[in-house]
Structure formats: C-alpha cells, structure tokens
PDB file of C-alpha atoms in Angstrom:
ATOM      1  CA  UNK A   1      75.260  92.112  11.653  1.00  0.00           C
ATOM      2  CA  UNK A   2      75.623  90.081   8.464  1.00  0.00           C
ATOM      3  CA  UNK A   3      74.313  91.525   5.236  1.00  0.00           C
ATOM      4  CA  UNK A   4      70.967  89.798   4.725  1.00  0.00           C
ATOM      5  CA  UNK A   5      69.609  88.375   1.535  1.00  0.00           C
ATOM      6  CA  UNK A   6      66.295  89.946   0.625  1.00  0.00           C
ATOM      7  CA  UNK A   7      63.316  87.675  -0.025  1.00  0.00           C
ATOM      8  CA  UNK A   8      61.103  89.336  -2.611  1.00  0.00           C
ATOM      9  CA  UNK A   9      57.638  87.813  -2.621  1.00  0.00           C
ATOM     10  CA  UNK A  10      56.372  87.740  -6.221  1.00  0.00           C
ATOM     11  CA  UNK A  11      52.793  88.833  -6.537  1.00  0.00           C
ATOM     12  CA  UNK A  12      50.549  86.187  -8.018  1.00  0.00           C
ATOM     13  CA  UNK A  13      47.566  88.416  -7.409  1.00  0.00           C
ATOM     14  CA  UNK A  14      46.302  91.396  -9.380  1.00  0.00           C
ATOM     15  CA  UNK A  15      48.039  94.768  -9.022  1.00  0.00           C
ATOM     16  CA  UNK A  16      45.172  95.989  -6.822  1.00  0.00           C
ATOM     17  CA  UNK A  17      46.185  93.612  -4.042  1.00  0.00           C
ATOM     18  CA  UNK A  18      47.961  94.817  -0.935  1.00  0.00           C
ATOM     19  CA  UNK A  19      51.730  94.588  -1.352  1.00  0.00           C
ATOM     20  CA  UNK A  20      53.673  92.142   0.793  1.00  0.00           C
ATOM     21  CA  UNK A  21      56.844  93.605   2.338  1.00  0.00           C
ATOM     22  CA  UNK A  22      60.264  92.136   1.553  1.00  0.00           C
ATOM     23  CA  UNK A  23      61.807  89.954   4.260  1.00  0.00           C
ATOM     24  CA  UNK A  24      65.491  90.141   5.216  1.00  0.00           C
ATOM     25  CA  UNK A  25      67.088  86.722   5.768  1.00  0.00           C
ATOM     26  CA  UNK A  26      70.662  85.688   6.453  1.00  0.00           C
ATOM     27  CA  UNK A  27      70.949  82.167   5.105  1.00  0.00           C
ATOM     28  CA  UNK A  28      71.769  80.581   1.786  1.00  0.00           C
ATOM     29  CA  UNK A  29      70.847  77.121   0.505  1.00  0.00           C
ATOM     30  CA  UNK A  30      72.619  75.107  -2.165  1.00  0.00           C
ATOM     31  CA  UNK A  31      70.906  72.368  -4.158  1.00  0.00           C
ATOM     32  CA  UNK A  32      72.910  69.815  -6.119  1.00  0.00           C
ATOM     33  CA  UNK A  33      72.211  67.377  -8.884  1.00  0.00           C
ATOM     34  CA  UNK A  34      68.719  67.959 -10.191  1.00  0.00           C
ATOM     35  CA  UNK A  35      67.879  65.637 -13.079  1.00  0.00           C
ATOM     36  CA  UNK A  36      65.218  66.272 -15.711  1.00  0.00           C
ATOM     37  CA  UNK A  37      64.323  63.383 -18.012  1.00  0.00           C
ATOM     38  CA  UNK A  38      62.198  63.787 -21.119  1.00  0.00           C
ATOM     39  CA  UNK A  39      61.588  61.951 -24.383  1.00  0.00           C
ATOM     40  CA  UNK A  40      61.452  65.203 -26.374  1.00  0.00           C
ATOM     41  CA  UNK A  41      63.049  68.631 -26.540  1.00  0.00           C
ATOM     42  CA  UNK A  42      59.613  70.246 -26.104  1.00  0.00           C
ATOM     43  CA  UNK A  43      59.075  68.251 -22.907  1.00  0.00           C
ATOM     44  CA  UNK A  44      62.447  69.352 -21.566  1.00  0.00           C
ATOM     45  CA  UNK A  45      61.671  72.989 -22.445  1.00  0.00           C
ATOM     46  CA  UNK A  46      58.410  72.707 -20.508  1.00  0.00           C
ATOM     47  CA  UNK A  47      60.181  71.276 -17.450  1.00  0.00           C
ATOM     48  CA  UNK A  48      62.931  73.928 -17.626  1.00  0.00           C
ATOM     49  CA  UNK A  49      60.232  76.628 -17.679  1.00  0.00           C
ATOM     50  CA  UNK A  50      58.680  75.137 -14.553  1.00  0.00           C
ATOM     51  CA  UNK A  51      62.053  74.964 -12.784  1.00  0.00           C
ATOM     52  CA  UNK A  52      62.674  78.669 -13.458  1.00  0.00           C
ATOM     53  CA  UNK A  53      59.270  79.505 -11.945  1.00  0.00           C
ATOM     54  CA  UNK A  54      60.088  77.302  -8.945  1.00  0.00           C
ATOM     55  CA  UNK A  55      63.393  79.135  -8.438  1.00  0.00           C
ATOM     56  CA  UNK A  56      61.639  82.512  -8.375  1.00  0.00           C
ATOM     57  CA  UNK A  57      58.963  81.339  -5.950  1.00  0.00           C
ATOM     58  CA  UNK A  58      61.640  79.946  -3.619  1.00  0.00           C
ATOM     59  CA  UNK A  59      64.102  82.814  -4.011  1.00  0.00           C
ATOM     60  CA  UNK A  60      66.759  80.500  -5.466  1.00  0.00           C
ATOM     61  CA  UNK A  61      68.624  80.393  -8.727  1.00  0.00           C
ATOM     62  CA  UNK A  62      70.520  77.952 -10.890  1.00  0.00           C
ATOM     63  CA  UNK A  63      73.874  78.258 -12.591  1.00  0.00           C
ATOM     64  CA  UNK A  64      72.903  77.522 -16.190  1.00  0.00           C
ATOM     65  CA  UNK A  65      76.593  77.297 -17.126  1.00  0.00           C
ATOM     66  CA  UNK A  66      76.784  74.049 -15.127  1.00  0.00           C
ATOM     67  CA  UNK A  67      73.849  72.394 -16.899  1.00  0.00           C
ATOM     68  CA  UNK A  68      74.769  69.216 -18.787  1.00  0.00           C
ATOM     69  CA  UNK A  69      72.775  67.627 -21.598  1.00  0.00           C
ATOM     70  CA  UNK A  70      73.002  63.893 -22.130  1.00  0.00           C
ATOM     71  CA  UNK A  71      71.173  62.594 -25.186  1.00  0.00           C
ATOM     72  CA  UNK A  72      71.180  59.566 -27.430  1.00  0.00           C
ATOM     73  CA  UNK A  73      69.401  61.405 -30.241  1.00  0.00           C
ATOM     74  CA  UNK A  74      72.067  63.980 -31.116  1.00  0.00           C
ATOM     75  CA  UNK A  75      74.100  63.300 -34.266  1.00  0.00           C
ATOM     76  CA  UNK A  76      77.542  61.757 -33.878  1.00  0.00           C
ATOM     77  CA  UNK A  77      80.308  64.228 -34.571  1.00  0.00           C
ATOM     78  CA  UNK A  78      83.895  63.578 -35.595  1.00  0.00           C
ATOM     79  CA  UNK A  79      85.011  67.076 -34.645  1.00  0.00           C
ATOM     80  CA  UNK A  80      85.969  68.100 -31.137  1.00  0.00           C
ATOM     81  CA  UNK A  81      83.472  70.984 -31.177  1.00  0.00           C
ATOM     82  CA  UNK A  82      79.957  70.179 -30.039  1.00  0.00           C
ATOM     83  CA  UNK A  83      77.453  72.970 -30.568  1.00  0.00           C
ATOM     84  CA  UNK A  84      75.159  73.989 -27.700  1.00  0.00           C
ATOM     85  CA  UNK A  85      71.451  73.167 -27.821  1.00  0.00           C
ATOM     86  CA  UNK A  86      69.114  76.120 -27.293  1.00  0.00           C
ATOM     87  CA  UNK A  87      66.039  75.507 -25.142  1.00  0.00           C
ATOM     88  CA  UNK A  88      63.268  78.088 -25.565  1.00  0.00           C
ATOM     89  CA  UNK A  89      61.330  78.580 -22.338  1.00  0.00           C
ATOM     90  CA  UNK A  90      57.758  79.722 -21.807  1.00  0.00           C
ATOM     91  CA  UNK A  91      57.659  83.253 -20.417  1.00  0.00           C
ATOM     92  CA  UNK A  92      55.290  84.027 -17.564  1.00  0.00           C
ATOM     93  CA  UNK A  93      54.906  86.369 -14.622  1.00  0.00           C
ATOM     94  CA  UNK A  94      57.243  83.986 -12.776  1.00  0.00           C
ATOM     95  CA  UNK A  95      59.788  83.415 -15.564  1.00  0.00           C
ATOM     96  CA  UNK A  96      61.560  86.105 -17.554  1.00  0.00           C
ATOM     97  CA  UNK A  97      64.329  83.871 -18.957  1.00  0.00           C
ATOM     98  CA  UNK A  98      63.539  83.294 -22.647  1.00  0.00           C
ATOM     99  CA  UNK A  99      66.097  80.569 -23.333  1.00  0.00           C
ATOM    100  CA  UNK A 100      68.869  78.426 -21.896  1.00  0.00           C
ATOM    101  CA  UNK A 101      71.797  77.157 -23.942  1.00  0.00           C
ATOM    102  CA  UNK A 102      73.281  73.795 -22.881  1.00  0.00           C
ATOM    103  CA  UNK A 103      76.297  72.064 -24.384  1.00  0.00           C
ATOM    104  CA  UNK A 104      75.717  68.318 -24.729  1.00  0.00           C
ATOM    105  CA  UNK A 105      78.248  65.740 -23.668  1.00  0.00           C
ATOM    106  CA  UNK A 106      79.872  63.832 -26.487  1.00  0.00           C
ATOM    107  CA  UNK A 107      78.331  60.431 -27.058  1.00  0.00           C
ATOM    108  CA  UNK A 108      81.787  58.971 -26.361  1.00  0.00           C
ATOM    109  CA  UNK A 109      82.147  60.792 -23.007  1.00  0.00           C
ATOM    110  CA  UNK A 110      81.595  59.036 -19.738  1.00  0.00           C
ATOM    111  CA  UNK A 111      79.482  60.596 -16.997  1.00  0.00           C
ATOM    112  CA  UNK A 112      78.045  59.751 -13.583  1.00  0.00           C
ATOM    113  CA  UNK A 113      74.306  59.459 -13.031  1.00  0.00           C
ATOM    114  CA  UNK A 114      73.095  59.008  -9.438  1.00  0.00           C
ATOM    115  CA  UNK A 115      76.652  58.141  -8.430  1.00  0.00           C
ATOM    116  CA  UNK A 116      77.036  55.359 -11.017  1.00  0.00           C
TER     117      UNK A 116
END
C-alpha cells in the first residue's frame, strides 16, 4: 500500500463542535501558473492572503520560492541586485503565514504571460 497523504479538515466551527476525522488519500495534484493582478501592493497582499486560505481549505500548498513579481512601478536599478518585495498577509484561522517575500523581475527582463 502506498503511503497516503492525510487530509486534515480545518475547523471553521467553534471548538465545541464535533471533530471531523482525518481522511487518508493517495493522490497529489499540481497547479501551474496562477496569476494575480492588482493595481496596488495592498490589493496584492489581500489576494495573497486569500490564496493561502484557499490552499489550506483544499489541502494544497504553493512554492513561494517560485513566485515572480512583475511591476512597472518599481524603481529602475543600474545594479544587478534587485531586492525582494515583502508582502504582509492577513492572519486568520485559515492562514498562519505572516509574509511572503518575492523578488521582482528586472524591468529589462523578458517574461512569458499566458504563453506570449
């Protein structure tokens, strides 16, 4: 028998509610290329908070090291070092990740968006 992944059902109810048992499953799903678009850093922080809650509810996770930030509002830099941007997330019963650090692409870098 394969080692199962364990689905932990987060309780959205009060602590007095009857506990729901964990479920053993033996599959894994990968999701590629999610895109969040916002006109402000605060808007992006809000959406990132929601995505972290979604991941917990669906027993998935994201590799934050692979996140890419593309922005036209970051200052131009002549050095090769681009500093990461820190996004502060809203904590909740479904999100315990306080922040995510993402390194932006250089304004002179090319990238693909929706295959283009």
